[in-house]
mmCIF file of C-alpha atoms in Angstrom:
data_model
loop_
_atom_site.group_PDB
_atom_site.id
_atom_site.type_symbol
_atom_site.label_atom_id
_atom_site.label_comp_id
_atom_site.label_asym_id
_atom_site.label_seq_id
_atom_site.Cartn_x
_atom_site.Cartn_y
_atom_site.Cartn_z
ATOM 1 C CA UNK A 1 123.475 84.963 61.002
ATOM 2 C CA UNK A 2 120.348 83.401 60.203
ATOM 3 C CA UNK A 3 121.177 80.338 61.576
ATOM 4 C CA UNK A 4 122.046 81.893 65.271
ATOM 5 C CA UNK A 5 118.539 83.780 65.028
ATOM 6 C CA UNK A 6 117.165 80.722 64.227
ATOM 7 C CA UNK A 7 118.895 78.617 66.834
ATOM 8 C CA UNK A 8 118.313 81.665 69.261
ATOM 9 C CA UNK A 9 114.402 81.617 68.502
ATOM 10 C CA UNK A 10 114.186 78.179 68.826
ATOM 11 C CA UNK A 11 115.715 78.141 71.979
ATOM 12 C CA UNK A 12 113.443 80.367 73.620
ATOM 13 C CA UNK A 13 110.499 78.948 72.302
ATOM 14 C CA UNK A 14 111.447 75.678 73.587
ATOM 15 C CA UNK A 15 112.579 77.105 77.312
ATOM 16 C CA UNK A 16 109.123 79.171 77.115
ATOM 17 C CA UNK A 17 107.427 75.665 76.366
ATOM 18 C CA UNK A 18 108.892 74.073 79.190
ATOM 19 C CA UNK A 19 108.490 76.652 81.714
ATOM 20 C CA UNK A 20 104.682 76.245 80.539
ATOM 21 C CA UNK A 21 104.672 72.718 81.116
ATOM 22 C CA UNK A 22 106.251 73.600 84.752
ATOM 23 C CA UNK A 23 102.898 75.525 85.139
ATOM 24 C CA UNK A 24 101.234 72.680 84.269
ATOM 25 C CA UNK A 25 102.534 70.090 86.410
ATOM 26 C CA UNK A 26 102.661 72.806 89.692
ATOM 27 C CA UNK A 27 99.048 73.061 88.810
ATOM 28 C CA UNK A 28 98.624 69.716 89.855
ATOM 29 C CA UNK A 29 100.949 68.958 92.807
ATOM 30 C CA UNK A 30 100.754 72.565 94.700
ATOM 31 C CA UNK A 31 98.186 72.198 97.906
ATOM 32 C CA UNK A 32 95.648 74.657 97.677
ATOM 33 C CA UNK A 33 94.144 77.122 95.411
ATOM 34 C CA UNK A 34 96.701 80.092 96.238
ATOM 35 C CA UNK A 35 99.722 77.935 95.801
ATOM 36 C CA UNK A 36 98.229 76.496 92.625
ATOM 37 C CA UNK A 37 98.081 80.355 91.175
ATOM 38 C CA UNK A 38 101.647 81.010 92.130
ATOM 39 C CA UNK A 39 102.494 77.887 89.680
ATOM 40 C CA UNK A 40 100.385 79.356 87.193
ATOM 41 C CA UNK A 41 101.822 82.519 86.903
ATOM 42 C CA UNK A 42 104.899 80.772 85.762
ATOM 43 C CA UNK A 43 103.007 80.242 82.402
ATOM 44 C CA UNK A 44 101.637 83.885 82.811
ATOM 45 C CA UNK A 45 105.283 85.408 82.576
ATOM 46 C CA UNK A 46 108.138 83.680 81.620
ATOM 47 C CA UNK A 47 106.564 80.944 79.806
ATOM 48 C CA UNK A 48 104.252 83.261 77.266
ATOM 49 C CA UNK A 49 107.293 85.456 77.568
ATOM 50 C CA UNK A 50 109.841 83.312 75.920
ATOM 51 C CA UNK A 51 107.292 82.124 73.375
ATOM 52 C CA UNK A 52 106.272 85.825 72.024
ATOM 53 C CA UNK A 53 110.077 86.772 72.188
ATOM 54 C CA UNK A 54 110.796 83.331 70.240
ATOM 55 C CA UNK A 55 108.337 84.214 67.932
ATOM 56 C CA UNK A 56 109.735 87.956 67.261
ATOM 57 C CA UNK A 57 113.076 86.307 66.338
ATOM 58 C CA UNK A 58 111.049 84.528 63.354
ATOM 59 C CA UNK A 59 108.994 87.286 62.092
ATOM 60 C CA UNK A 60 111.597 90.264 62.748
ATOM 61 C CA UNK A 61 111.251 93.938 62.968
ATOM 62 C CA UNK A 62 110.163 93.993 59.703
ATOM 63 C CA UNK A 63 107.727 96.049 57.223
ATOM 64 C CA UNK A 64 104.788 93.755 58.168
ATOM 65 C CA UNK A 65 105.256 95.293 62.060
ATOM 66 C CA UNK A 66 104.319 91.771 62.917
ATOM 67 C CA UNK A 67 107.121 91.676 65.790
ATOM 68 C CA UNK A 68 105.241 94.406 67.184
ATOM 69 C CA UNK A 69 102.225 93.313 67.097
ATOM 70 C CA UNK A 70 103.427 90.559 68.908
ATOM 71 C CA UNK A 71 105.327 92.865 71.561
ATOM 72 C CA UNK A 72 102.184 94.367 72.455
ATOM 73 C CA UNK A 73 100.347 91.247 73.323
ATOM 74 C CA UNK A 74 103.446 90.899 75.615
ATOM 75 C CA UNK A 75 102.633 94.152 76.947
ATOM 76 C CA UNK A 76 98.900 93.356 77.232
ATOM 77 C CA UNK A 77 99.373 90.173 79.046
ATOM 78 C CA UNK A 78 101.560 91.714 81.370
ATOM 79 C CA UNK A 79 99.146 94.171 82.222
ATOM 80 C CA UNK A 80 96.202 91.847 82.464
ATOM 81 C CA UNK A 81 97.520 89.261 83.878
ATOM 82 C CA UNK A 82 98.218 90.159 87.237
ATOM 83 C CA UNK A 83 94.553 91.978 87.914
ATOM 84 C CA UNK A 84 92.951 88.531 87.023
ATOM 85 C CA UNK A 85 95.313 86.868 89.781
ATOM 86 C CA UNK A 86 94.216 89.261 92.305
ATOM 87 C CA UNK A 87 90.692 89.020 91.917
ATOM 88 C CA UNK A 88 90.721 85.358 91.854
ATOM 89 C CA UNK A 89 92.688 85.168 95.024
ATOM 90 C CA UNK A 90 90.892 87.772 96.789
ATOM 91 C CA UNK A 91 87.860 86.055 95.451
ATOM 92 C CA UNK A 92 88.558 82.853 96.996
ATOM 93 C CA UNK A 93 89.776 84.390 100.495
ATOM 94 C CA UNK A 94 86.333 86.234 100.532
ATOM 95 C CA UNK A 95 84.432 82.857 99.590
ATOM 96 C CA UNK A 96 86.027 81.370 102.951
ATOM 97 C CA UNK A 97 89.396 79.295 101.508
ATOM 98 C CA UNK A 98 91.977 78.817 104.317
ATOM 99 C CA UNK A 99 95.395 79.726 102.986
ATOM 100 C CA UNK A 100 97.080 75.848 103.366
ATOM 101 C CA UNK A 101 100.675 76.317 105.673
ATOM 102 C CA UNK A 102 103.622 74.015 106.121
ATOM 103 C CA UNK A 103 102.776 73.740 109.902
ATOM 104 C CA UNK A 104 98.975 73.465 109.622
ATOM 105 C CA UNK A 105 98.573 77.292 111.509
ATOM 106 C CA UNK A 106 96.378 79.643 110.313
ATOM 107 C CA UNK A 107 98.130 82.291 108.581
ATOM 108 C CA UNK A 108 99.475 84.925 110.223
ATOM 109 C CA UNK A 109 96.985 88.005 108.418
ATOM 110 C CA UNK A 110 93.672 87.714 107.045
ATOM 111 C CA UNK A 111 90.641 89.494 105.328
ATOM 112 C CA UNK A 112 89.135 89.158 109.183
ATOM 113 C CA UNK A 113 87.058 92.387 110.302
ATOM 114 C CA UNK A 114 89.174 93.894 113.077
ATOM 115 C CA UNK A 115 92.468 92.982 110.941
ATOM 116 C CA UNK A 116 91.607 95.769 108.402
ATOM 117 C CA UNK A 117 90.413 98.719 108.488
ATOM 118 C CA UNK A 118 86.328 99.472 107.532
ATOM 119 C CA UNK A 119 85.997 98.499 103.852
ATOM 120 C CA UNK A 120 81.795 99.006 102.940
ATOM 121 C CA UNK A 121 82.809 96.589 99.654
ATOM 122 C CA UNK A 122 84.237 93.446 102.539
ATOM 123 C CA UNK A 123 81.295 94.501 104.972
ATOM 124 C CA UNK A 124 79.142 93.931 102.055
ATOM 125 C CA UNK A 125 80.004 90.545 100.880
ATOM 126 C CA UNK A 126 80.148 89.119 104.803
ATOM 127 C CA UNK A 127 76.451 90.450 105.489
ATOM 128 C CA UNK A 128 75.731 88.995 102.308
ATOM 129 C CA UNK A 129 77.701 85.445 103.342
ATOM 130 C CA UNK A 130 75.732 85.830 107.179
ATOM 131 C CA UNK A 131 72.414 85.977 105.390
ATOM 132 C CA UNK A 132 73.380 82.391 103.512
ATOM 133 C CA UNK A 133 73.180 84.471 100.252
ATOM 134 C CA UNK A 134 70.000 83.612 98.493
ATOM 135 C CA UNK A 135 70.330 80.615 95.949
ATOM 136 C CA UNK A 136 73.781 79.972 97.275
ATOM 137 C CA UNK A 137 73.942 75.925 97.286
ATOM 138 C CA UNK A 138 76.008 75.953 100.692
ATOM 139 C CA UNK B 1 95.468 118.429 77.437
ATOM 140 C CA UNK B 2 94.642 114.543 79.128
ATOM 141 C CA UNK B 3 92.524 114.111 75.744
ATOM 142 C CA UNK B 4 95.571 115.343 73.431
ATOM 143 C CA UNK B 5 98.149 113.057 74.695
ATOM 144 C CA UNK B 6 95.391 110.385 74.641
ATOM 145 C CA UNK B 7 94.748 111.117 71.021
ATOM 146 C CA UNK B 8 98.446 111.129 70.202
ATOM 147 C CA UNK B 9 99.422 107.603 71.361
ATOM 148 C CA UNK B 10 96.168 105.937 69.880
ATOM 149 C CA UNK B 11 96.534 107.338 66.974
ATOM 150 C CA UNK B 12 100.187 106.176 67.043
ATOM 151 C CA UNK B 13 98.877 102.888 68.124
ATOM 152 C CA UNK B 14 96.427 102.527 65.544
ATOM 153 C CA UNK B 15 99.524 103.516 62.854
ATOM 154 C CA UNK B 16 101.822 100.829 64.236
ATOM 155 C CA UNK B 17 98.188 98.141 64.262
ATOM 156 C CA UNK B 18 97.584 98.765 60.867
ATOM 157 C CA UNK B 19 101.064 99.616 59.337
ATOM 158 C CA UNK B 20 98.888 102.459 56.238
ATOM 159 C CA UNK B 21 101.275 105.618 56.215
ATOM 160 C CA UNK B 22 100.159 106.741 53.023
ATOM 161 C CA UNK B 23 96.339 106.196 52.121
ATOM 162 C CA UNK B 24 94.575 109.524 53.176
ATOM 163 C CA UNK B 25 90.885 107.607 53.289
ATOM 164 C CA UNK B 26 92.496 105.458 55.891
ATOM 165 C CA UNK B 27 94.464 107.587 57.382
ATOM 166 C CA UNK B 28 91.195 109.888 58.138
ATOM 167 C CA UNK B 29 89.441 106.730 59.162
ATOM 168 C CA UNK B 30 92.253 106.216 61.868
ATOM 169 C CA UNK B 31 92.127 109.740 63.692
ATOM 170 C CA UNK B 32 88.388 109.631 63.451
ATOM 171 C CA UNK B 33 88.703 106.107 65.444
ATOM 172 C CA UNK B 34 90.709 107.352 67.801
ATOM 173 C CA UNK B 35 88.788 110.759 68.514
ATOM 174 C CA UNK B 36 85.874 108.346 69.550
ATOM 175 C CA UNK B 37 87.970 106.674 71.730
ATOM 176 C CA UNK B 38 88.673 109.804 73.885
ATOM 177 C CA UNK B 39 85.091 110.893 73.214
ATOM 178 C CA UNK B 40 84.085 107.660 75.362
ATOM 179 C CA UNK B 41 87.149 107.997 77.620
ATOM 180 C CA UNK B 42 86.096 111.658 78.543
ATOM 181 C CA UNK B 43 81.976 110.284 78.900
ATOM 182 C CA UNK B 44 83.429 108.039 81.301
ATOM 183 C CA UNK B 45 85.111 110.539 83.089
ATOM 184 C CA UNK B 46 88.284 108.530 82.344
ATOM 185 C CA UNK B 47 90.313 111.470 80.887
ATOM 186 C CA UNK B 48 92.031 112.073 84.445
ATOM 187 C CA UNK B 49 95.788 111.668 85.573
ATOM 188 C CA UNK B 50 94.987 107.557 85.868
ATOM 189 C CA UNK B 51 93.615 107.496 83.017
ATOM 190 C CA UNK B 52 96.387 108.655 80.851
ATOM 191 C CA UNK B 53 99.449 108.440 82.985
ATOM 192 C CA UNK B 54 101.740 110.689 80.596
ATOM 193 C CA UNK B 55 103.258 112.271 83.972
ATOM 194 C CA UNK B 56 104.964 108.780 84.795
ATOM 195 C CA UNK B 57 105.435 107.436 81.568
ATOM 196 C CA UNK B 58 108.822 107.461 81.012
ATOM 197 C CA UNK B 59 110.196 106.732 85.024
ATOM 198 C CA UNK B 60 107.520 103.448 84.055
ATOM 199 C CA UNK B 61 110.226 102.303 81.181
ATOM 200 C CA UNK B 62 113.365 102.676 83.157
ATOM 201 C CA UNK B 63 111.629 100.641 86.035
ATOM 202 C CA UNK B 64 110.344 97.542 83.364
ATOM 203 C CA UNK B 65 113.827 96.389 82.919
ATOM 204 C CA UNK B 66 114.249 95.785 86.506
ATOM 205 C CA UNK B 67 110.711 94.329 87.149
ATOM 206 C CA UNK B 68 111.597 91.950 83.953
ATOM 207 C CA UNK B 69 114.806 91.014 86.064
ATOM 208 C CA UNK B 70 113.135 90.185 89.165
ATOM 209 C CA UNK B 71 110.292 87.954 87.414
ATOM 210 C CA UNK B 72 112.572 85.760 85.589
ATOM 211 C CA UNK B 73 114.461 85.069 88.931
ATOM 212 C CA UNK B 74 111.393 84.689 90.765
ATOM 213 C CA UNK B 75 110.290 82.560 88.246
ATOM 214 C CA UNK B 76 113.451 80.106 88.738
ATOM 215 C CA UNK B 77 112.418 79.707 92.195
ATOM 216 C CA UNK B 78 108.759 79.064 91.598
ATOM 217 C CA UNK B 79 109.771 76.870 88.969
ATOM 218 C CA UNK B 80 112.326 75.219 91.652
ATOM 219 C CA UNK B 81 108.951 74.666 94.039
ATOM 220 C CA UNK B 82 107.164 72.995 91.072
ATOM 221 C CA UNK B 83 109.713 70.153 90.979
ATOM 222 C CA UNK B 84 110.375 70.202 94.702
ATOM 223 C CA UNK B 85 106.881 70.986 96.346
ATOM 224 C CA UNK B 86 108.732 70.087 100.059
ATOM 225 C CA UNK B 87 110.390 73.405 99.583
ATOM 226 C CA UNK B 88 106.847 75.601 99.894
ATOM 227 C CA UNK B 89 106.358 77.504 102.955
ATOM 228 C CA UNK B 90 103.121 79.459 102.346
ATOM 229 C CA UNK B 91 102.944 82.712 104.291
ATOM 230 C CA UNK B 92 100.422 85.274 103.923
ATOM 231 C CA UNK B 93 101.277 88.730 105.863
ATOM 232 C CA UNK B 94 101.057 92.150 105.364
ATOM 233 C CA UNK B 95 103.794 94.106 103.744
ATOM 234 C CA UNK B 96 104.232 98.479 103.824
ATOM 235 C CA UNK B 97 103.529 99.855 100.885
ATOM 236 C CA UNK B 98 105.141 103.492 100.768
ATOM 237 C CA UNK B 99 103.179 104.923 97.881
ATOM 238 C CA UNK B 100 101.285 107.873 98.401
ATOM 239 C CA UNK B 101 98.659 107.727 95.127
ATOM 240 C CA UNK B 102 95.887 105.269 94.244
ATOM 241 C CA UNK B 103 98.330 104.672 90.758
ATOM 242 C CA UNK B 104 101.766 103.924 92.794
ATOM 243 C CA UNK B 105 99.823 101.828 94.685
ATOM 244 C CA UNK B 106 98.482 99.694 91.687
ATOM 245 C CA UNK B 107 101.632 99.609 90.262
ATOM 246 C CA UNK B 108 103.213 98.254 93.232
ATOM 247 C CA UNK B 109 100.615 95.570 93.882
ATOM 248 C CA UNK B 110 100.456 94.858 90.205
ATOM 249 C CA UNK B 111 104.122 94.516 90.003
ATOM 250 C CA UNK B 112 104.170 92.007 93.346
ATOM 251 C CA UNK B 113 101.458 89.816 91.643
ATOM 252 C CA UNK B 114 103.094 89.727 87.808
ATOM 253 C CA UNK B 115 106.350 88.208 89.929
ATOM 254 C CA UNK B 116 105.754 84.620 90.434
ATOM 255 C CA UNK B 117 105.307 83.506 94.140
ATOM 256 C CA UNK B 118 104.123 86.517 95.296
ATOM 257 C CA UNK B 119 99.840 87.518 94.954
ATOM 258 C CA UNK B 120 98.634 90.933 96.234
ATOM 259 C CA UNK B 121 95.120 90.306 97.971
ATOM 260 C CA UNK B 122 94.328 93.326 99.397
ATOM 261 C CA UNK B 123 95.432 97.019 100.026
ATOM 262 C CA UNK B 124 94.446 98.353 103.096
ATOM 263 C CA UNK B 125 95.619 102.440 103.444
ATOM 264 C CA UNK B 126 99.733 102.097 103.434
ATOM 265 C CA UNK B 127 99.300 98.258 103.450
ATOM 266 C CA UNK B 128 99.028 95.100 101.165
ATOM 267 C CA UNK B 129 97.901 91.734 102.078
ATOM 268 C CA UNK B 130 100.530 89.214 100.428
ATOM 269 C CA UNK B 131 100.284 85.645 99.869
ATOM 270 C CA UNK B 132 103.381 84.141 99.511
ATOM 271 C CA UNK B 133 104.948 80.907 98.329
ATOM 272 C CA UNK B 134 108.001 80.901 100.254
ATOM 273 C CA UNK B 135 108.410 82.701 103.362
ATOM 274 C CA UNK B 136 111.605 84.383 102.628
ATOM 275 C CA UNK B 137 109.640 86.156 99.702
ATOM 276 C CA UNK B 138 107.409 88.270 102.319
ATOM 277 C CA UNK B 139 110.801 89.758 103.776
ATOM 278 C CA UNK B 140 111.862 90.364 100.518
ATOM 279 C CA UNK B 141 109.046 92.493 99.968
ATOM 280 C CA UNK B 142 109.598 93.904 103.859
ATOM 281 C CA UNK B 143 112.807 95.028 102.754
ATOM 282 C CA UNK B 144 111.463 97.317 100.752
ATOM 283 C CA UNK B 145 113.561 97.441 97.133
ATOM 284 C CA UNK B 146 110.664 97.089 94.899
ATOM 285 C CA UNK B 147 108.836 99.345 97.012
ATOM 286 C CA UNK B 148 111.063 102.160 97.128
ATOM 287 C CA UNK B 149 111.417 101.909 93.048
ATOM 288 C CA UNK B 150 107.660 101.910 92.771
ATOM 289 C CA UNK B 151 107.390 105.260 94.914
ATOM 290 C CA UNK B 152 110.220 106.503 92.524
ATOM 291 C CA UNK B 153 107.887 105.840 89.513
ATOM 292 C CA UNK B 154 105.112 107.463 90.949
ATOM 293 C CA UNK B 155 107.048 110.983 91.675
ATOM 294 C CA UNK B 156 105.966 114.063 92.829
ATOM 295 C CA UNK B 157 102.593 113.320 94.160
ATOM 296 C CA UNK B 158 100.270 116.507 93.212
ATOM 297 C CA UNK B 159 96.891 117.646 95.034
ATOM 298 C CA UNK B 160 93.926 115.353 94.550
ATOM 299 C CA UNK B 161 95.998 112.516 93.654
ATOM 300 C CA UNK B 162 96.627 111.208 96.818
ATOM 301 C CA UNK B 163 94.767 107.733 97.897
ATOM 302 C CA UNK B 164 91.275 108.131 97.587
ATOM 303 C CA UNK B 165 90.943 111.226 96.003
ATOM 304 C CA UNK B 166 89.815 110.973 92.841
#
């Protein structure tokens, strides 16, 4: 029994580990910034994932409540994680990245006035971007 | 009633952190913790149906299981791109989004950005802006499954909760 646990723990830790290292190495190859956050969410999820669920398997359910502990940082991540994606993404869009395609065309929606509907938040970060943004270096 | 359920799973958050069940002193110490933290949640004006979701709670739990299940495939195809980076086929389009409150809409685009190859940018009224790492993810989304399960979390939408209201 404690051997499986053990072999079972390991096991995830060591998938979670790779699937990190995936992250890692998509950071590097992917073409632009957006692709490069799709490979890092593959750290976000599965990779710290498989570690914390690794990790449970050594400490247990036990008196300590260490495994959950560790299941809420899970839970945490989870919930974090994705708001920091979107505002770095949305950040970047605003700041004037072209999305990179496979066929060199712009994509086919943007953050364009006259795509969306009024939004005083976009409207206020383009007059700002029109009026070069004071101390801006570009 | 917002600040009661609030107080209930802090304090039983605080219990499970700290692992004291019998020490009164602490014990004390723990509720009096977490009746500041829904003293500062209600100064904020935080103490709303957003702010403690109770209503949706348990619909949330049945729909995690199935959200797990769709990252960890996603992830396998991300993960596919990585070691193949011919395969990507960026798109970024807009997708429906079905939801009727400012919370099922959250969850949706939170649930589209924690699965891997998929980012919500923006949500624009029954719309969000999706960047995508392969094209075949945006008609996944266009088909609708994870949308229709997120509307199912979110229920019976009451007055005042639709988008925009507050």
């Amino acid at each position: 029994m404690t051997l499986a646990l053990e072999i079972l723990s390991w096991a995830c830790i060591v998938v979670g580990g790779a699937f990190c290292l995936l992250s890692g190495i998509g950071l590097m190859r992917m073409p632009d910034v957006f692709t490069r956050m799709h490979a890092a969410s593959l750290g976000d999820t599965l990779g710290a994932g498989l570690i914390i669920l690794g990790l449970v398997f050594q400490a247990g359910l036990g008196a300590d409540l260490v495994g959950v502990k560790l299941l809420l940082i899970l839970v945490f991540l989870l919930f974090t994680a994705p708001v920091a994606t979107h505002a770095l993404s949305k950040a970047a869009l605003l700041d004037g990245q072209r999305p990179w395609t496979a066929d060199g065309q712009p994509p086919e929606a943007t953050l364009e006035r006259g795509d969306i509907a009024d939004d005083d938040f976009l409207e206020e970060i383009r007059k700002d971007r029109a009026g070069g943004g004071a101390g801006r270096a570009d | 009633m917002h600040a009661v359920n609030l107080f209930v799973s802090l304090y039983a958050l605080w219990l499970l952190l700290s692992g004291h069940w019998s020490d009164p002193l602490l014990l004390g110490l723990g509720a009096a913790s977490a009746a500041l933290a829904v003293f500062v949640a209600w100064r904020m004006e935080g103490l709303d149906h957003e702010g403690v979701p109770v209503r949706i709670a348990l619909r949330t739990l049945a729909y995690w299981p199935w959200l797990l299940g769709q990252i960890v495939l996603s992830n396998l195809a991300v993960a596919r791109c990585v070691l193949d980076p011919g395969r990507i086929r960026p798109r970024m389009a807009w997708v429906p989004a079905s939801q009727k409150s400012d919370l099922g809409q959250v969850i949706y685009a939170n649930s589209i950005t924690l699965t891997p190859g998929t980012i919500a940018v923006h949500i624009d009224g029954g719309r969000i802006l999706v960047h995508a790492l392969e094209g075949a993810s945006i008609d996944d989304l266009r088909a609708g499954d994870m949308d229709r399960r997120c509307t199912r979390v979110e229920g019976d939408v009451g007055p005042g909760e639709t988008v925009g209201g507050t």
